[in-house]
Coordinates of C-alpha atoms in Angstrom, one line a residue:
M1084 CA 0.1 0.4 0.2
T1085 CA 1.6 3.1 -0.9
E1086 CA 2.3 5.0 2.3
T1087 CA 3.1 9.0 3.2
T1088 CA 6.3 9.7 4.1
H1089 CA 8.4 13.1 6.2
A1090 CA 10.8 14.4 5.1
N1091 CA 13.2 12.4 6.3
G1092 CA 12.2 9.7 3.7
Q1093 CA 10.0 7.3 7.0
P1094 CA 6.5 6.5 7.1
P1095 CA 5.0 8.9 9.8
A1096 CA 5.5 7.3 13.1
V1097 CA 2.8 6.0 15.3
T1098 CA 3.6 5.1 19.1
V1099 CA 0.9 2.9 20.7
I1100 CA 1.1 3.3 24.7
G1101 CA -1.2 0.9 27.2
E1102 CA -1.3 -3.1 28.6
A1103 CA -0.8 -5.7 26.7
L1104 CA -2.7 -8.3 28.4
I1105 CA -3.9 -12.2 27.1
D1106 CA -7.3 -13.0 26.1
L1107 CA -8.3 -15.8 27.5
V1108 CA -11.4 -16.9 24.5
Q1109 CA -14.3 -19.1 24.7
L1110 CA -13.8 -22.1 22.6
D1111 CA -17.3 -24.5 21.7
A1112 CA -16.8 -27.2 24.6
P1113 CA -17.2 -25.8 27.9
G1114 CA -14.1 -24.6 29.9
D1115 CA -12.1 -24.5 26.9
Y1116 CA -10.3 -22.2 26.3
R1117 CA -7.3 -20.2 23.9
A1118 CA -4.9 -17.8 25.2
R1119 CA -4.2 -15.1 22.6
P1120 CA -2.3 -11.9 22.7
G1121 CA -4.5 -8.4 23.4
G1122 CA -5.5 -5.7 25.3
S1123 CA -6.7 -2.4 22.9
P1124 CA -3.4 -0.5 22.8
F1125 CA -1.7 -4.1 21.7
N1126 CA -4.6 -4.8 18.9
V1127 CA -4.3 -1.2 18.0
A1128 CA -0.4 -1.6 17.6
V1129 CA -1.2 -5.3 14.9
G1130 CA -3.8 -3.6 13.3
L1131 CA -1.8 -1.2 12.6
A1132 CA 1.3 -2.1 11.4
R1133 CA -0.5 -4.9 9.7
L1134 CA -2.0 -2.1 7.0
G1135 CA 1.8 -1.0 6.9
H1136 CA 2.2 1.9 9.1
R1137 CA 5.7 1.8 10.7
T1138 CA 4.2 1.0 14.8
A1139 CA 6.0 1.0 18.5
L1140 CA 4.6 -0.5 21.1
M1141 CA 5.4 0.8 24.3
A1142 CA 3.7 -1.5 26.9
R1143 CA 5.4 -3.1 30.2
L1144 CA 5.5 -6.5 29.0
A1145 CA 6.7 -9.3 31.2
G1146 CA 9.2 -12.2 31.7
N1147 CA 7.1 -15.2 32.0
T1148 CA 5.5 -17.3 29.4
F1149 CA 2.3 -14.9 28.3
G1150 CA 4.8 -11.8 28.4
R1151 CA 7.0 -13.8 26.4
M1152 CA 4.1 -15.0 23.5
L1153 CA 2.9 -11.7 23.6
R1154 CA 6.5 -10.2 22.5
A1155 CA 7.8 -12.5 20.0
H1156 CA 3.8 -11.9 19.0
A1157 CA 4.2 -8.3 18.5
A1158 CA 8.1 -8.5 16.7
T1159 CA 6.8 -11.3 14.6
E1160 CA 4.3 -8.6 13.3
G1161 CA 6.5 -5.9 12.6
I1162 CA 6.4 -3.4 15.8
D1163 CA 9.3 -2.2 18.1
L1164 CA 9.3 -2.8 21.0
T1165 CA 12.0 -0.7 20.9
Y1166 CA 10.3 1.6 24.2
A1167 CA 8.8 -1.8 25.8
P1168 CA 9.8 -1.5 29.4
A1169 CA 10.3 -4.9 30.9
A1170 CA 8.3 -6.7 33.6
A1171 CA 9.2 -7.9 36.6
E1172 CA 5.7 -8.6 37.2
P1173 CA 3.3 -11.0 35.6
T1174 CA 0.9 -10.6 32.7
T1175 CA -2.4 -9.9 33.0
L1176 CA -4.8 -12.0 32.0
A1177 CA -9.6 -11.5 30.3
V1178 CA -11.4 -14.4 30.4
V1179 CA -13.6 -13.0 27.5
S1180 CA -17.2 -15.2 27.3
M1181 CA -19.3 -14.3 24.0
D1182 CA -23.4 -14.8 24.0
R1183 CA -24.8 -16.0 21.0
E1184 CA -24.5 -12.8 18.6
G1185 CA -21.0 -13.2 19.6
R1186 CA -21.0 -10.5 21.6
A1187 CA -18.3 -10.3 24.4
S1188 CA -17.7 -9.6 27.7
Y1189 CA -14.5 -9.8 29.7
D1190 CA -13.5 -11.1 33.8
F1191 CA -10.3 -9.3 34.2
Y1192 CA -7.1 -10.8 36.5
L1193 CA -4.8 -7.4 36.9
D1194 CA -3.8 -7.5 41.1
G1195 CA -0.3 -6.8 40.7
T1196 CA -0.5 -7.5 36.6
A1197 CA 2.6 -5.5 34.9
D1198 CA 0.9 -3.5 32.9
W1199 CA -0.7 -1.1 35.6
Q1200 CA 3.0 0.3 37.1
W1201 CA 3.9 2.1 34.5
T1202 CA 7.1 4.5 36.1
G1203 CA 7.6 8.9 35.3
A1204 CA 10.8 7.8 33.4
E1205 CA 9.6 4.9 31.9
S1206 CA 6.1 6.8 30.2
A1207 CA 9.0 9.7 29.3
R1208 CA 10.0 7.3 26.8
V1209 CA 7.8 8.0 23.5
P1210 CA 10.2 8.3 20.4
D1211 CA 11.5 11.4 19.3
D1212 CA 9.9 11.1 16.4
T1213 CA 6.2 9.6 17.0
A1214 CA 3.9 11.8 14.5
V1215 CA 0.9 10.3 16.4
L1216 CA 0.8 9.3 19.4
H1217 CA -2.4 6.5 20.6
F1218 CA -3.5 5.9 24.6
G1219 CA -6.6 4.1 26.4
S1220 CA -8.5 1.9 27.8
V1221 CA -7.9 -0.1 31.0
A1222 CA -4.2 0.9 31.2
S1223 CA -5.6 4.6 31.0
W1224 CA -7.2 5.1 34.3
T1225 CA -6.1 2.5 36.3
P1226 CA -3.7 3.9 38.4
P1227 CA -0.8 4.9 39.4
G1228 CA 0.4 3.8 36.4
S1229 CA -2.6 5.9 34.0
E1230 CA -0.8 8.9 36.0
H1231 CA 2.5 8.9 34.2
I1232 CA 1.0 8.0 30.9
H1233 CA -1.6 10.6 30.6
T1234 CA 1.5 13.5 31.7
A1235 CA 3.6 11.4 28.4
A1236 CA 0.1 12.7 26.0
E1237 CA -0.2 15.7 27.5
L1238 CA 3.8 16.4 27.1
L1239 CA 3.3 15.5 23.0
R1240 CA -0.3 17.6 23.2
G1241 CA 1.7 20.9 23.9
R1242 CA 4.5 20.6 21.7
G1243 CA 1.3 21.2 19.1
T1244 CA 2.9 18.4 16.4
T1245 CA 2.4 14.7 17.5
L1246 CA -1.7 14.0 16.8
I1247 CA -2.9 12.6 20.0
S1248 CA -5.5 9.5 19.9
Y1249 CA -8.2 8.5 22.3
D1250 CA -9.8 5.6 23.3
P1251 CA -11.9 5.5 26.7
N1252 CA -12.9 1.3 26.1
I1253 CA -14.9 1.5 29.0
R1254 CA -15.4 -1.3 31.3
P1255 CA -18.0 -0.4 33.7
A1256 CA -16.5 -3.7 36.2
L1257 CA -13.4 -2.3 37.1
L1258 CA -14.6 1.8 37.1
G1259 CA -17.7 0.7 38.7
D1260 CA -19.1 4.1 38.9
P1261 CA -19.6 6.8 35.4
A1262 CA -19.0 9.5 37.5
R1263 CA -15.7 8.4 38.9
G1264 CA -15.4 7.4 34.9
R1265 CA -16.1 10.8 34.1
Q1266 CA -13.7 12.3 35.6
A1267 CA -10.9 10.6 33.7
V1268 CA -12.4 10.6 30.7
E1269 CA -12.8 13.9 30.9
G1270 CA -9.0 14.5 32.2
S1271 CA -7.5 12.2 28.7
V1272 CA -10.5 14.0 26.3
G1273 CA -8.5 16.6 27.3
V1274 CA -5.3 15.8 25.7
A1275 CA -6.5 13.8 22.6
H1276 CA -6.8 15.5 19.3
L1277 CA -8.8 12.8 18.6
V1278 CA -11.3 10.7 20.9
K1279 CA -13.0 7.5 19.2
A1280 CA -15.6 5.2 21.7
S1281 CA -18.3 2.6 20.9
R1282 CA -22.3 4.1 21.7
E1283 CA -22.0 1.3 24.8
D1284 CA -18.7 3.9 26.8
V1285 CA -21.0 6.8 26.5
E1286 CA -24.0 5.4 27.2
W1287 CA -22.6 4.2 30.7
L1288 CA -20.6 7.8 31.2
Y1289 CA -23.2 9.8 30.4
P1290 CA -26.9 7.9 30.9
D1291 CA -30.1 9.9 29.5
T1292 CA -27.7 11.9 27.2
S1293 CA -27.5 12.9 23.9
L1294 CA -24.6 12.1 21.6
E1295 CA -24.5 15.4 20.3
R1296 CA -24.4 16.4 23.5
I1297 CA -21.9 14.2 25.3
A1298 CA -19.7 14.9 21.7
A1299 CA -20.0 18.7 22.1
R1300 CA -18.7 18.9 25.9
W1301 CA -15.4 16.6 24.2
L1302 CA -14.7 19.0 21.4
E1303 CA -15.3 22.5 24.5
L1304 CA -12.9 20.2 26.6
G1305 CA -10.1 20.2 23.2
A1306 CA -11.0 17.4 21.0
L1307 CA -11.5 18.2 17.1
L1308 CA -13.1 15.0 16.2
V1309 CA -15.4 12.7 18.0
V1310 CA -16.2 9.1 16.5
V1311 CA -19.2 6.7 17.5
T1312 CA -19.4 2.9 16.6
D1313 CA -22.8 2.5 16.6
G1314 CA -23.4 -1.0 16.6
P1315 CA -25.4 -1.8 13.1
D1316 CA -26.0 1.3 12.2
G1317 CA -22.3 2.5 11.4
A1318 CA -20.5 5.3 13.1
H1319 CA -21.1 9.5 13.8
V1320 CA -18.3 11.6 13.5
F1321 CA -18.2 15.0 14.8
H1322 CA -15.7 17.4 13.7
A1323 CA -14.7 21.1 15.4
S1324 CA -15.2 23.0 12.6
T1325 CA -17.5 20.6 10.1
G1326 CA -20.1 19.8 11.8
S1327 CA -21.7 15.6 12.5
F1328 CA -22.5 12.9 10.4
S1329 CA -22.7 9.2 10.1
R1330 CA -21.7 6.6 8.2
P1331 CA -23.8 3.0 8.0
G1332 CA -22.4 -0.9 9.0
R1333 CA -21.6 -2.9 6.3
K1334 CA -23.0 -6.3 6.0
V1335 CA -21.2 -9.4 7.5
A1336 CA -20.8 -13.0 8.9
V1337 CA -19.7 -12.2 13.0
V1338 CA -17.7 -14.9 14.2
D1339 CA -17.2 -12.5 17.0
T1340 CA -16.4 -8.7 18.6
V1341 CA -13.5 -9.5 19.7
G1342 CA -11.0 -6.8 18.7
A1343 CA -13.9 -5.0 16.3
G1344 CA -13.7 -1.5 17.4
D1345 CA -10.0 -1.7 18.5
A1346 CA -9.5 -2.7 14.1
F1347 CA -11.7 0.3 13.3
T1348 CA -9.1 2.7 15.6
A1349 CA -6.5 1.1 13.4
G1350 CA -8.4 1.7 10.6
L1351 CA -8.7 5.4 11.0
L1352 CA -5.7 6.0 12.6
G1353 CA -4.5 4.3 9.3
A1354 CA -7.0 6.4 7.2
L1355 CA -5.4 9.6 8.7
L1356 CA -2.4 8.5 7.8
R1357 CA -2.9 7.8 3.9
R1358 CA -4.5 10.8 3.8
D1359 CA -2.1 13.5 5.1
L1360 CA -4.6 14.0 8.6
H1361 CA -1.9 12.8 10.9
T1362 CA -1.0 16.3 12.4
P1363 CA -3.2 18.7 14.7
R1364 CA -3.5 21.2 12.0
A1365 CA -4.0 18.9 9.2
L1366 CA -7.2 17.5 11.3
A1367 CA -8.7 20.9 12.3
A1368 CA -8.5 21.5 8.2
A1369 CA -10.3 18.3 7.6
G1370 CA -13.6 18.6 5.5
P1371 CA -16.7 15.8 5.6
S1372 CA -15.7 14.0 2.6
V1373 CA -12.2 13.0 3.4
L1374 CA -13.6 12.1 7.4
A1375 CA -16.2 10.3 6.6
A1376 CA -13.7 8.2 3.0
A1377 CA -11.7 7.4 6.6
V1378 CA -14.4 6.7 8.4
D1379 CA -15.9 4.6 6.2
D1380 CA -12.0 2.7 5.7
A1381 CA -12.0 1.9 9.5
V1382 CA -15.6 0.3 9.1
L1383 CA -14.4 -2.5 6.7
V1384 CA -11.0 -2.9 8.9
S1385 CA -13.2 -3.6 11.9
A1386 CA -16.6 -5.5 9.9
L1387 CA -13.3 -7.9 8.4
T1388 CA -12.1 -8.2 12.1
C1389 CA -16.0 -9.1 13.1
E1390 CA -15.2 -12.3 10.2
R1391 CA -12.7 -13.3 12.7
L1392 CA -12.5 -15.5 15.6
G1393 CA -10.6 -13.1 18.4
A1394 CA -8.9 -10.4 17.4
D1395 CA -6.8 -10.5 14.3
P1396 CA -7.4 -8.4 12.0
P1397 CA -6.3 -7.9 8.4
T1398 CA -3.4 -6.9 6.0
A1399 CA -3.2 -4.7 3.6
L1400 CA -1.8 -5.9 0.0
P1401 CA -0.2 -3.5 -1.9
R1402 CA -1.4 -1.0 -4.2
P1403 CA 1.0 0.3 -6.7
G1404 CA -0.1 2.5 -9.1
R1405 CA -3.1 4.0 -6.9
P1406 CA -3.1 7.2 -5.2
A1407 CA -2.5 6.7 -1.0
D1408 CA -5.2 8.2 -0.6
A1409 CA -7.9 6.0 -2.6
P1410 CA -10.8 4.3 -0.4
L1411 CA -9.9 0.7 0.6
T1412 CA -11.8 -2.3 -0.3
A1413 CA -12.1 -6.1 0.6
Q1414 CA -9.5 -6.7 -2.2
D1415 CA -7.2 -4.4 -0.5
L1416 CA -7.1 -6.7 2.9
T1417 CA -6.1 -10.1 2.7
F1418 CA -5.6 -12.5 5.9
A1419 CA -2.7 -15.3 6.3
D1420 CA -4.9 -17.8 5.9
S1421 CA -6.2 -16.6 3.4
T1422 CA -10.5 -14.5 3.7
D1423 CA -12.9 -17.3 1.5
Q1424 CA -12.8 -20.0 4.3
A1425 CA -14.1 -16.8 6.5
R1426 CA -16.0 -15.2 4.4
E1427 CA -18.6 -18.5 2.9
D1428 CA -19.3 -19.2 5.8
N1429 CA -22.9 -20.2 6.7
R1430 CA -23.8 -17.6 9.1
T1431 CA -26.4 -15.0 8.5
P1432 CA -24.9 -11.8 8.3
E1433 CA -25.2 -8.3 10.4
A1434 CA -24.6 -5.0 10.3
V1435 CA -21.7 -3.8 12.2
P1436 CA -18.9 -0.3 12.1
G1437 CA -17.2 -1.9 14.6
G1438 CA -18.0 -3.0 18.1
R1439 CA -16.7 -1.5 20.9

């Protein structure tokens, strides 16, 4: 896939900071689980790397079996782990259960684990050439490390040249109280240029409040672009200058929704990078047509991920002769074991934009 480059000849670099954990995914037989690398930031990094973007992951990786699994998987994907601290604490676990529609729920085992023990020295090691910093999910609102991650994002926001992306990825069982959640999330929104969330996220945070009012609140706090995914109804887009609009979902044969929201985030960031919208100034000036095309790319990437077991986003194929900003099609994306088997499944298609 053709990609834009910086003046030094290198493509723009994306740094993702946050948790990298193990998803224990429920299989067909009761009590049968498969261990898979996961965690929202980890999934976003994998999604970006598979879409052809230069990606670094800042995650505290343990030295145990699961930590080595995460490190090996990231390295195989071509993700730069230079800035990922080696952690003495064990790996966080998330037990993933599915309902009949393939929607996931999570039980976390996170007491004393590696992902929340950030130090100021560790979080300050953001690569100098970072064009886009993405953060969010559990690590962004779980102390003590959340304060250090917030500080890293705040410092980059202050420089004015790095685009800051944020996804709260709410887990009510961990946050406990919407008031606490709002305080944590609004602090992070205030240092972000781009905020992506799901309808489930915002409705839990702000009960009985319209999406329009919530988006307006986040734009007032400092975001330039707010995107809310909305299940079969697609995604809703709110821009500080050009107003709001919605984009439809896509019909897919849903296997499960694990990692679908993270694939949406990777697809959206990738689409902005390909369209040279990876600076605050460029994003602020973006018109509705180019933003709609970027969101459509994200919808496609996440929809295809829903056809896979677990967090398994697609890989971009080369597009010689096509401009970098050309919209993605399903033919531009593939999977290591071929998409044909998943797409020929007999499941009834459902419209999804990328889950959470």
